[in-house]
Amino acid sequence: MQRGKFVSVEGIEGVGKSTNIDVLVRCIEQAGHKVLTTREPGGTPFAEDIREILMNRADEPVPEIAELLLMFAARSFNVNNVIVPALEAGTWVVCDRFTDSSRAYQGGGRGLPMETIDRVADWVHGDTWPDLTILLDAPVEIGMDRAGKRSDPDRFEQERHDFFQRVRECYLRIAANEPERIVVIDTTRSLDEVRVDIAAIAQQLLSN
Ligand code: TMP
């Protein structure tokens, strides 16, 4: 049985993750592979409960370290109970966010040291890293403008411009450091142009 491939999709709010994940999944399915989509924080019943707390509890300040550890607690459930079993069964996995989100939001956004985050990542999921990460990128104003149209913002969506600016810059630094894993896609272009890029990236991975 050939192991499935693991793809994560990253980006700040409002960059069009859902639409582009749909495009990506269709490309992989058309090539004849079974695909499982999951998301973080979340992806299993236990991890979805952690997500609910992380996104919506607003009655008490959340220490940055608690936020980081809860993200990784949820990730541990998803990796052990969903992602690795699927990959081992030959299924491809497309994950809406993974550890690069913790690096960008808890590292870049909240200011936690990257070495700490990477140490926790190593502890929680060892070598289980995506084969490919698609970073959807757009200036913060554009992302916030699109995301701002959603009603009832969660705890992260309530953050301000400079927070997302730090998150975006951190994402771009991570991508520059790991060009063999991370592909950056400019989502300020038309949906069709972005779709063509996603399909080309999927084709490249499919032919590896
Ligand atoms: P979303 O999946 O709807 O984009 O929302 C998830 C939110 O959680 C988003 O604002 C990013 C944030 N997040 C982190 O801060 N760290 C993480 O490790 C993950 C997976 C998400």
mmCIF file of C-alpha atoms and ligand atoms in Angstrom:
data_model
loop_
_atom_site.group_PDB
_atom_site.id
_atom_site.type_symbol
_atom_site.label_atom_id
_atom_site.label_comp_id
_atom_site.label_asym_id
_atom_site.label_seq_id
_atom_site.Cartn_x
_atom_site.Cartn_y
_atom_site.Cartn_z
ATOM 1 C CA MET A 1 0.000 0.000 0.000
ATOM 2 C CA GLN A 2 1.485 3.349 -1.049
ATOM 3 C CA ARG A 3 1.257 5.975 1.687
ATOM 4 C CA GLY A 4 -1.040 8.900 0.882
ATOM 5 C CA LYS A 5 0.289 12.436 0.603
ATOM 6 C CA PHE A 6 -0.304 15.123 3.167
ATOM 7 C CA VAL A 7 -1.137 18.667 2.024
ATOM 8 C CA SER A 8 -1.868 21.646 4.267
ATOM 9 C CA VAL A 9 -3.417 24.955 3.257
ATOM 10 C CA GLU A 10 -2.495 28.087 5.189
ATOM 11 C CA GLY A 11 -3.145 31.816 5.233
ATOM 12 C CA ILE A 12 -4.638 34.695 7.188
ATOM 13 C CA GLU A 13 -8.419 35.127 7.414
ATOM 14 C CA GLY A 14 -10.153 36.109 4.179
ATOM 15 C CA VAL A 15 -7.611 34.699 1.694
ATOM 16 C CA GLY A 16 -10.071 32.160 0.276
ATOM 17 C CA LYS A 17 -9.028 28.924 1.966
ATOM 18 C CA SER A 18 -12.361 27.085 1.574
ATOM 19 C CA THR A 19 -12.794 27.769 -2.147
ATOM 20 C CA ASN A 20 -9.219 26.816 -2.947
ATOM 21 C CA ILE A 21 -9.321 23.684 -0.808
ATOM 22 C CA ASP A 22 -12.324 22.564 -2.900
ATOM 23 C CA VAL A 23 -10.329 23.114 -6.106
ATOM 24 C CA LEU A 24 -7.357 21.185 -4.739
ATOM 25 C CA VAL A 25 -9.464 18.255 -3.533
ATOM 26 C CA ARG A 26 -11.186 17.973 -6.923
ATOM 27 C CA CYS A 27 -7.805 17.833 -8.719
ATOM 28 C CA ILE A 28 -6.551 15.026 -6.476
ATOM 29 C CA GLU A 29 -9.804 13.068 -6.762
ATOM 30 C CA GLN A 30 -9.780 13.403 -10.534
ATOM 31 C CA ALA A 31 -6.376 11.733 -10.521
ATOM 32 C CA GLY A 32 -8.043 8.739 -8.864
ATOM 33 C CA HIS A 33 -6.960 9.209 -5.247
ATOM 34 C CA LYS A 34 -9.147 9.038 -2.191
ATOM 35 C CA VAL A 35 -8.968 12.343 -0.272
ATOM 36 C CA LEU A 36 -9.809 13.139 3.314
ATOM 37 C CA THR A 37 -10.238 16.790 4.281
ATOM 38 C CA THR A 38 -9.800 17.911 7.840
ATOM 39 C CA ARG A 39 -9.170 21.155 9.676
ATOM 40 C CA GLU A 40 -7.280 22.561 12.623
ATOM 41 C CA PRO A 41 -7.943 23.264 15.322
ATOM 42 C CA GLY A 42 -10.455 20.428 15.052
ATOM 43 C CA GLY A 43 -10.948 17.395 12.855
ATOM 44 C CA THR A 44 -12.021 14.899 15.550
ATOM 45 C CA PRO A 45 -14.889 15.167 18.070
ATOM 46 C CA PHE A 46 -12.502 15.892 20.965
ATOM 47 C CA ALA A 47 -10.444 18.362 18.912
ATOM 48 C CA GLU A 48 -13.615 20.122 17.701
ATOM 49 C CA ASP A 49 -14.545 20.678 21.371
ATOM 50 C CA ILE A 50 -11.115 22.246 21.947
ATOM 51 C CA ARG A 51 -11.725 24.417 18.843
ATOM 52 C CA GLU A 52 -14.996 25.665 20.276
ATOM 53 C CA ILE A 53 -13.247 26.756 23.481
ATOM 54 C CA LEU A 54 -10.323 28.341 21.627
ATOM 55 C CA MET A 55 -12.440 30.309 19.217
ATOM 56 C CA ASN A 56 -15.329 31.392 21.354
ATOM 57 C CA ARG A 57 -14.609 31.461 25.123
ATOM 58 C CA ALA A 58 -14.321 35.160 25.885
ATOM 59 C CA ASP A 59 -14.926 35.267 29.618
ATOM 60 C CA GLU A 60 -11.278 35.106 30.728
ATOM 61 C CA PRO A 61 -7.912 36.201 29.285
ATOM 62 C CA VAL A 62 -6.173 33.371 27.405
ATOM 63 C CA PRO A 63 -2.411 33.151 28.155
ATOM 64 C CA GLU A 64 -0.393 32.737 24.942
ATOM 65 C CA ILE A 65 1.121 29.478 26.174
ATOM 66 C CA ALA A 66 -2.308 28.033 26.991
ATOM 67 C CA GLU A 67 -3.428 28.961 23.485
ATOM 68 C CA LEU A 68 -0.374 27.239 21.980
ATOM 69 C CA LEU A 69 -0.800 24.098 24.070
ATOM 70 C CA LEU A 70 -4.509 23.827 23.282
ATOM 71 C CA MET A 71 -3.736 24.149 19.557
ATOM 72 C CA PHE A 72 -1.243 21.319 19.876
ATOM 73 C CA ALA A 73 -3.531 19.241 22.094
ATOM 74 C CA ALA A 74 -6.151 19.426 19.343
ATOM 75 C CA ARG A 75 -3.452 18.649 16.746
ATOM 76 C CA SER A 76 -2.383 15.554 18.659
ATOM 77 C CA PHE A 77 -5.923 14.144 18.353
ATOM 78 C CA ASN A 78 -6.104 14.963 14.661
ATOM 79 C CA VAL A 79 -2.656 13.566 13.830
ATOM 80 C CA ASN A 80 -3.069 10.330 15.794
ATOM 81 C CA ASN A 81 -6.719 9.576 15.159
ATOM 82 C CA VAL A 82 -7.291 10.942 11.661
ATOM 83 C CA ILE A 83 -4.252 12.078 9.645
ATOM 84 C CA VAL A 84 -1.737 9.258 10.177
ATOM 85 C CA PRO A 85 -4.287 6.398 9.899
ATOM 86 C CA ALA A 86 -5.577 7.903 6.623
ATOM 87 C CA LEU A 87 -2.078 8.341 5.160
ATOM 88 C CA GLU A 88 -1.191 4.789 6.138
ATOM 89 C CA ALA A 89 -4.335 3.530 4.394
ATOM 90 C CA GLY A 90 -3.178 5.250 1.188
ATOM 91 C CA THR A 91 -5.637 8.154 1.463
ATOM 92 C CA TRP A 92 -4.463 11.673 0.678
ATOM 93 C CA VAL A 93 -5.082 14.222 3.425
ATOM 94 C CA VAL A 94 -5.838 17.896 2.839
ATOM 95 C CA CYS A 95 -5.690 19.819 6.105
ATOM 96 C CA ASP A 96 -7.093 23.323 6.495
ATOM 97 C CA ARG A 97 -4.199 24.704 8.643
ATOM 98 C CA PHE A 98 -1.474 22.784 10.478
ATOM 99 C CA THR A 99 1.634 23.662 12.534
ATOM 100 C CA ASP A 100 2.562 26.619 10.302
ATOM 101 C CA SER A 101 -0.564 28.288 11.737
ATOM 102 C CA SER A 102 0.835 27.870 15.255
ATOM 103 C CA ARG A 103 4.145 29.328 14.089
ATOM 104 C CA ALA A 104 2.460 32.278 12.368
ATOM 105 C CA TYR A 105 -0.310 33.061 14.912
ATOM 106 C CA GLN A 106 1.205 32.052 18.266
ATOM 107 C CA GLY A 107 4.778 32.857 17.107
ATOM 108 C CA GLY A 108 4.403 35.817 14.740
ATOM 109 C CA GLY A 109 1.104 37.140 16.093
ATOM 110 C CA ARG A 110 1.407 36.531 19.849
ATOM 111 C CA GLY A 111 5.209 36.674 20.030
ATOM 112 C CA LEU A 112 6.028 33.203 21.418
ATOM 113 C CA PRO A 113 9.563 32.019 20.536
ATOM 114 C CA MET A 114 9.728 29.918 17.380
ATOM 115 C CA GLU A 115 12.133 27.418 19.053
ATOM 116 C CA THR A 116 9.489 26.680 21.706
ATOM 117 C CA ILE A 117 6.821 26.117 19.080
ATOM 118 C CA ASP A 118 9.068 23.867 17.023
ATOM 119 C CA ARG A 119 10.023 21.875 20.107
ATOM 120 C CA VAL A 120 6.355 21.274 20.938
ATOM 121 C CA ALA A 121 5.698 20.399 17.283
ATOM 122 C CA ASP A 122 8.479 17.823 17.354
ATOM 123 C CA TRP A 123 7.065 16.346 20.560
ATOM 124 C CA VAL A 124 3.486 16.220 19.261
ATOM 125 C CA HIS A 125 3.939 15.044 15.685
ATOM 126 C CA GLY A 126 7.623 14.265 15.080
ATOM 127 C CA ASP A 127 8.224 13.728 11.374
ATOM 128 C CA THR A 128 4.575 14.041 10.384
ATOM 129 C CA TRP A 129 4.867 17.232 8.347
ATOM 130 C CA PRO A 130 2.929 18.039 5.163
ATOM 131 C CA ASP A 131 4.547 16.927 1.894
ATOM 132 C CA LEU A 132 3.254 20.198 0.478
ATOM 133 C CA THR A 133 1.922 23.381 2.053
ATOM 134 C CA ILE A 134 -0.001 25.927 0.008
ATOM 135 C CA LEU A 135 0.234 29.387 1.539
ATOM 136 C CA LEU A 136 -2.570 31.586 0.225
ATOM 137 C CA ASP A 137 -1.366 35.145 0.506
ATOM 138 C CA ALA A 138 -3.022 38.537 0.267
ATOM 139 C CA PRO A 139 -2.412 41.895 1.966
ATOM 140 C CA VAL A 140 -4.058 42.144 5.378
ATOM 141 C CA GLU A 141 -6.477 44.890 4.237
ATOM 142 C CA ILE A 142 -7.889 42.630 1.541
ATOM 143 C CA GLY A 143 -8.181 39.607 3.827
ATOM 144 C CA MET A 144 -9.759 41.624 6.630
ATOM 145 C CA ASP A 145 -12.157 43.246 4.235
ATOM 146 C CA ARG A 146 -13.368 39.850 2.983
ATOM 147 C CA ALA A 147 -13.418 38.255 6.456
ATOM 148 C CA GLY A 148 -15.053 41.331 7.995
ATOM 149 C CA LYS A 149 -18.201 40.668 6.029
ATOM 150 C CA ARG A 150 -18.831 37.571 8.188
ATOM 151 C CA SER A 151 -21.170 38.085 11.093
ATOM 152 C CA ASP A 152 -20.252 37.186 14.650
ATOM 153 C CA PRO A 153 -16.398 37.300 14.557
ATOM 154 C CA ASP A 154 -14.550 34.699 16.674
ATOM 155 C CA ARG A 155 -11.721 35.440 19.155
ATOM 156 C CA PHE A 156 -9.102 35.553 16.366
ATOM 157 C CA GLU A 157 -11.196 37.532 13.876
ATOM 158 C CA GLN A 158 -11.522 40.223 16.548
ATOM 159 C CA GLU A 159 -7.752 40.848 16.443
ATOM 160 C CA ARG A 160 -6.497 44.034 14.819
ATOM 161 C CA HIS A 161 -4.637 44.887 11.666
ATOM 162 C CA ASP A 162 -1.129 44.827 13.207
ATOM 163 C CA PHE A 163 -1.695 41.323 14.614
ATOM 164 C CA PHE A 164 -2.553 39.967 11.145
ATOM 165 C CA GLN A 165 0.317 41.918 9.641
ATOM 166 C CA ARG A 166 2.731 40.076 11.976
ATOM 167 C CA VAL A 167 1.020 36.762 11.156
ATOM 168 C CA ARG A 168 1.330 37.370 7.412
ATOM 169 C CA GLU A 169 4.980 38.435 7.652
ATOM 170 C CA CYS A 170 5.769 35.362 9.728
ATOM 171 C CA TYR A 171 4.065 33.089 7.171
ATOM 172 C CA LEU A 172 6.146 34.645 4.383
ATOM 173 C CA ARG A 173 9.356 34.169 6.404
ATOM 174 C CA ILE A 174 8.521 30.510 7.030
ATOM 175 C CA ALA A 175 7.819 30.043 3.306
ATOM 176 C CA ALA A 176 11.134 31.676 2.373
ATOM 177 C CA ASN A 177 12.944 29.296 4.757
ATOM 178 C CA GLU A 178 11.266 26.169 3.408
ATOM 179 C CA PRO A 179 10.799 26.711 -0.341
ATOM 180 C CA GLU A 180 10.887 22.969 -1.038
ATOM 181 C CA ARG A 181 7.721 22.393 1.038
ATOM 182 C CA ILE A 182 5.801 25.668 0.868
ATOM 183 C CA VAL A 183 4.337 27.278 -2.254
ATOM 184 C CA VAL A 184 3.016 30.835 -1.957
ATOM 185 C CA ILE A 185 -0.025 31.771 -4.040
ATOM 186 C CA ASP A 186 -1.134 35.360 -4.513
ATOM 187 C CA THR A 187 -4.907 35.365 -4.018
ATOM 188 C CA THR A 188 -5.444 38.994 -4.960
ATOM 189 C CA ARG A 189 -5.766 37.768 -8.576
ATOM 190 C CA SER A 190 -8.955 36.454 -10.136
ATOM 191 C CA LEU A 191 -10.378 33.154 -8.910
ATOM 192 C CA ASP A 192 -9.637 31.588 -12.295
ATOM 193 C CA GLU A 193 -5.963 32.547 -12.209
ATOM 194 C CA VAL A 194 -5.595 31.173 -8.685
ATOM 195 C CA ARG A 195 -7.427 27.998 -9.699
ATOM 196 C CA VAL A 196 -4.962 27.412 -12.566
ATOM 197 C CA ASP A 197 -2.031 27.727 -10.131
ATOM 198 C CA ILE A 198 -3.577 25.328 -7.619
ATOM 199 C CA ALA A 199 -4.234 22.768 -10.364
ATOM 200 C CA ALA A 200 -0.604 23.055 -11.576
ATOM 201 C CA ILE A 201 0.748 22.579 -8.055
ATOM 202 C CA ALA A 202 -1.526 19.563 -7.522
ATOM 203 C CA GLN A 203 -0.335 18.068 -10.835
ATOM 204 C CA GLN A 204 3.271 18.435 -9.791
ATOM 205 C CA LEU A 205 2.657 16.639 -6.509
ATOM 206 C CA LEU A 206 0.618 13.953 -8.246
ATOM 207 C CA SER A 207 3.454 13.213 -10.633
ATOM 208 C CA ASN A 208 6.099 12.897 -7.860
HETATM 209 P P1 TMP B 1 -10.229 29.067 10.609
HETATM 210 O O1 TMP B 1 -9.826 27.636 10.512
HETATM 211 O O2 TMP B 1 -11.671 29.252 10.471
HETATM 212 O O3 TMP B 1 -9.415 29.943 9.742
HETATM 213 O O4 TMP B 1 -9.951 29.538 12.112
HETATM 214 C C1 TMP B 1 -8.979 29.045 12.907
HETATM 215 C C2 TMP B 1 -8.356 30.173 13.685
HETATM 216 O O5 TMP B 1 -7.428 29.635 14.617
HETATM 217 C C3 TMP B 1 -7.606 31.149 12.810
HETATM 218 O O6 TMP B 1 -7.830 32.460 13.266
HETATM 219 C C4 TMP B 1 -6.154 30.795 13.061
HETATM 220 C C5 TMP B 1 -6.164 30.219 14.442
HETATM 221 N N1 TMP B 1 -5.131 29.195 14.659
HETATM 222 C C6 TMP B 1 -4.047 29.488 15.471
HETATM 223 O O7 TMP B 1 -3.963 30.581 16.010
HETATM 224 N N2 TMP B 1 -3.095 28.524 15.663
HETATM 225 C C7 TMP B 1 -3.170 27.279 15.110
HETATM 226 O O8 TMP B 1 -2.286 26.433 15.314
HETATM 227 C C8 TMP B 1 -4.316 26.991 14.265
HETATM 228 C C9 TMP B 1 -4.445 25.644 13.636
HETATM 229 C C10 TMP B 1 -5.257 27.969 14.076
#
